PDB file of C-alpha atoms in Angstrom:
ATOM      1  CA  MET A 104       1.953  -7.951   7.754  1.00 91.00           C
ATOM      2  CA  SER A 105       4.394  -8.453   4.917  1.00 96.00           C
ATOM      3  CA  TYR A 106       5.777 -11.149   2.659  1.00 97.00           C
ATOM      4  CA  LEU A 107       8.560 -11.723   0.144  1.00 98.00           C
ATOM      5  CA  PHE A 108       9.151 -14.602  -2.267  1.00 98.00           C
ATOM      6  CA  SER A 109      10.823 -15.476  -5.562  1.00 98.00           C
ATOM      7  CA  VAL A 110       9.949 -18.153  -8.092  1.00 98.00           C
ATOM      8  CA  ARG A 111      11.606 -19.530 -11.198  1.00 97.00           C
ATOM      9  CA  GLY A 112       9.763 -21.037 -14.163  1.00 97.00           C
ATOM     10  CA  THR A 113      10.653 -22.248 -17.631  1.00 95.00           C
ATOM     11  CA  THR A 114       7.510 -20.711 -19.177  1.00 97.00           C
ATOM     12  CA  LYS A 115       5.285 -17.737 -18.461  1.00 97.00           C
ATOM     13  CA  ALA A 116       2.459 -20.085 -17.505  1.00 97.00           C
ATOM     14  CA  GLU A 117       4.678 -21.948 -15.055  1.00 98.00           C
ATOM     15  CA  ALA A 118       5.907 -18.690 -13.510  1.00 98.00           C
ATOM     16  CA  ARG A 119       2.317 -17.455 -13.061  1.00 98.00           C
ATOM     17  CA  GLU A 120       1.322 -20.805 -11.510  1.00 98.00           C
ATOM     18  CA  LYS A 121       4.221 -20.673  -9.059  1.00 98.00           C
ATOM     19  CA  VAL A 122       3.341 -17.103  -8.074  1.00 98.00           C
ATOM     20  CA  ALA A 123      -0.241 -18.243  -7.405  1.00 98.00           C
ATOM     21  CA  LEU A 124       0.986 -21.137  -5.243  1.00 98.00           C
ATOM     22  CA  GLU A 125       3.261 -18.850  -3.235  1.00 98.00           C
ATOM     23  CA  LEU A 126       0.461 -16.336  -2.711  1.00 98.00           C
ATOM     24  CA  ALA A 127      -1.801 -19.159  -1.523  1.00 98.00           C
ATOM     25  CA  GLY A 128       0.860 -20.029   1.044  1.00 98.00           C
ATOM     26  CA  VAL A 129       1.081 -16.399   2.112  1.00 98.00           C
ATOM     27  CA  ILE A 130      -2.685 -16.352   2.671  1.00 97.00           C
ATOM     28  CA  THR A 131      -2.494 -19.576   4.690  1.00 97.00           C
ATOM     29  CA  ASN A 132       0.170 -18.084   6.968  1.00 97.00           C
ATOM     30  CA  GLN A 133      -1.153 -14.508   6.960  1.00 96.00           C
ATOM     31  CA  PRO A 134      -4.912 -14.527   6.220  1.00 94.00           C
ATOM     32  CA  LEU A 135      -4.982 -10.717   6.070  1.00 93.00           C
ATOM     33  CA  HIS A 136      -3.365 -10.981   2.637  1.00 95.00           C
ATOM     34  CA  GLN A 137      -6.578 -12.427   1.216  1.00 94.00           C
ATOM     35  CA  ALA A 138      -7.447  -8.747   0.745  1.00 93.00           C
ATOM     36  CA  ASP A 139      -4.536  -8.014  -1.638  1.00 95.00           C
ATOM     37  CA  ALA A 140      -3.554 -11.357  -3.159  1.00 96.00           C
ATOM     38  CA  ASP A 141      -5.616 -10.909  -6.339  1.00 96.00           C
ATOM     39  CA  GLN A 142      -4.003  -7.541  -7.005  1.00 96.00           C
ATOM     40  CA  ALA A 143      -0.491  -8.918  -6.414  1.00 97.00           C
ATOM     41  CA  SER A 144      -1.206 -11.867  -8.711  1.00 97.00           C
ATOM     42  CA  ALA A 145      -2.555  -9.597 -11.454  1.00 98.00           C
ATOM     43  CA  ALA A 146       0.471  -7.296 -11.176  1.00 98.00           C
ATOM     44  CA  ALA A 147       2.890 -10.233 -11.336  1.00 98.00           C
ATOM     45  CA  SER A 148       1.100 -11.602 -14.398  1.00 98.00           C
ATOM     46  CA  ALA A 149       1.269  -8.214 -16.107  1.00 98.00           C
ATOM     47  CA  PHE A 150       5.035  -8.006 -15.598  1.00 98.00           C
ATOM     48  CA  ILE A 151       5.555 -11.633 -16.656  1.00 98.00           C
ATOM     49  CA  ASN A 152       3.599 -10.899 -19.843  1.00 98.00           C
ATOM     50  CA  LEU A 153       5.902  -7.960 -20.653  1.00 98.00           C
ATOM     51  CA  LEU A 154       8.861 -10.305 -21.132  1.00 98.00           C
ATOM     52  CA  ILE A 155       9.801 -11.654 -24.530  1.00 97.00           C
ATOM     53  CA  ASP A 156       9.356 -15.364 -25.175  1.00 95.00           C
ATOM     54  CA  ASP A 157      12.761 -17.029 -24.852  1.00 96.00           C
ATOM     55  CA  GLU A 158      12.863 -20.800 -24.554  1.00 91.00           C
ATOM     56  CA  ALA A 159      16.557 -20.695 -23.627  1.00 94.00           C
ATOM     57  CA  ARG A 160      16.069 -18.676 -20.432  1.00 97.00           C
ATOM     58  CA  ASP A 161      14.048 -19.033 -17.235  1.00 97.00           C
ATOM     59  CA  ILE A 162      11.594 -16.484 -15.908  1.00 98.00           C
ATOM     60  CA  VAL A 163      12.411 -15.295 -12.392  1.00 98.00           C
ATOM     61  CA  VAL A 164       9.755 -13.372 -10.496  1.00 98.00           C
ATOM     62  CA  SER A 165      10.139 -11.688  -7.116  1.00 98.00           C
ATOM     63  CA  VAL A 166       7.114 -10.379  -5.245  1.00 98.00           C
ATOM     64  CA  HIS A 167       6.875  -8.487  -1.985  1.00 98.00           C
ATOM     65  CA  GLY A 168       3.882  -6.926  -0.349  1.00 97.00           C
ATOM     66  CA  SER A 169       2.480  -5.585   2.857  1.00 97.00           C
ATOM     67  CA  ILE A 170      -0.879  -4.622   4.244  1.00 95.00           C
ATOM     68  CA  ARG A 171      -2.083  -2.793   7.346  1.00 94.00           C
ATOM     69  CA  VAL A 172      -5.588  -3.543   8.504  1.00 90.00           C
ATOM     70  CA  THR A 173      -7.689  -2.029  11.284  1.00 92.00           C
ATOM     71  CA  ASP A 174     -11.101  -3.068  12.568  1.00 92.00           C
ATOM     72  CA  THR A 175     -12.634  -1.106   9.694  1.00 93.00           C
ATOM     73  CA  GLY A 176     -10.496  -2.723   6.980  1.00 89.00           C
ATOM     74  CA  PRO A 177      -7.262  -2.091   5.056  1.00 91.00           C
ATOM     75  CA  ILE A 178      -5.653   1.301   5.587  1.00 95.00           C
ATOM     76  CA  GLU A 179      -2.388   0.696   3.736  1.00 96.00           C
ATOM     77  CA  ALA A 180      -1.268  -1.742   1.054  1.00 96.00           C
ATOM     78  CA  SER A 181       1.822  -2.063  -1.121  1.00 97.00           C
ATOM     79  CA  CYS A 182       3.324  -4.493  -3.576  1.00 97.00           C
ATOM     80  CA  GLY A 183       6.534  -4.703  -5.576  1.00 98.00           C
ATOM     81  CA  ILE A 184       7.160  -6.953  -8.563  1.00 98.00           C
ATOM     82  CA  SER A 185      10.274  -7.865 -10.495  1.00 98.00           C
ATOM     83  CA  ALA A 186      10.190 -10.186 -13.515  1.00 98.00           C
ATOM     84  CA  SER A 187      13.259 -11.034 -15.559  1.00 98.00           C
ATOM     85  CA  LEU A 188      14.754 -13.556 -17.940  1.00 98.00           C
ATOM     86  CA  GLN A 189      17.746 -15.363 -16.439  1.00 97.00           C
ATOM     87  CA  PRO A 190      20.108 -18.021 -17.751  1.00 95.00           C
ATOM     88  CA  ARG A 191      18.492 -21.423 -17.480  1.00 90.00           C
ATOM     89  CA  GLU A 192      19.667 -23.419 -14.492  1.00 74.00           C
ATOM     90  CA  LEU A 193      21.156 -26.731 -15.494  1.00 73.00           C
ATOM     91  CA  LYS A 194      19.642 -29.766 -13.801  1.00 71.00           C
ATOM     92  CA  ILE A 195      22.304 -32.206 -12.653  1.00 69.00           C
TER      93      ILE A 195
END
């Protein structure tokens, strides 16, 4: 089972919170990801924390992951993270 999502936040804390909410949704739809959600969240937080603080730009985070599980448990897991500063979107 696999997933992919992107979030945008104005602060590091907001970006981490949005990642956590998305991962919670992934678990709701694909309960197998309970096994790797903590690791994906920790990895996303680590990459978010690498970014400089810049109040003029948004933090955009993309996360994708997959897991293969058999009757004995996980046999394959992967995760990819991208975190970047992007021009702030203007609210109209």
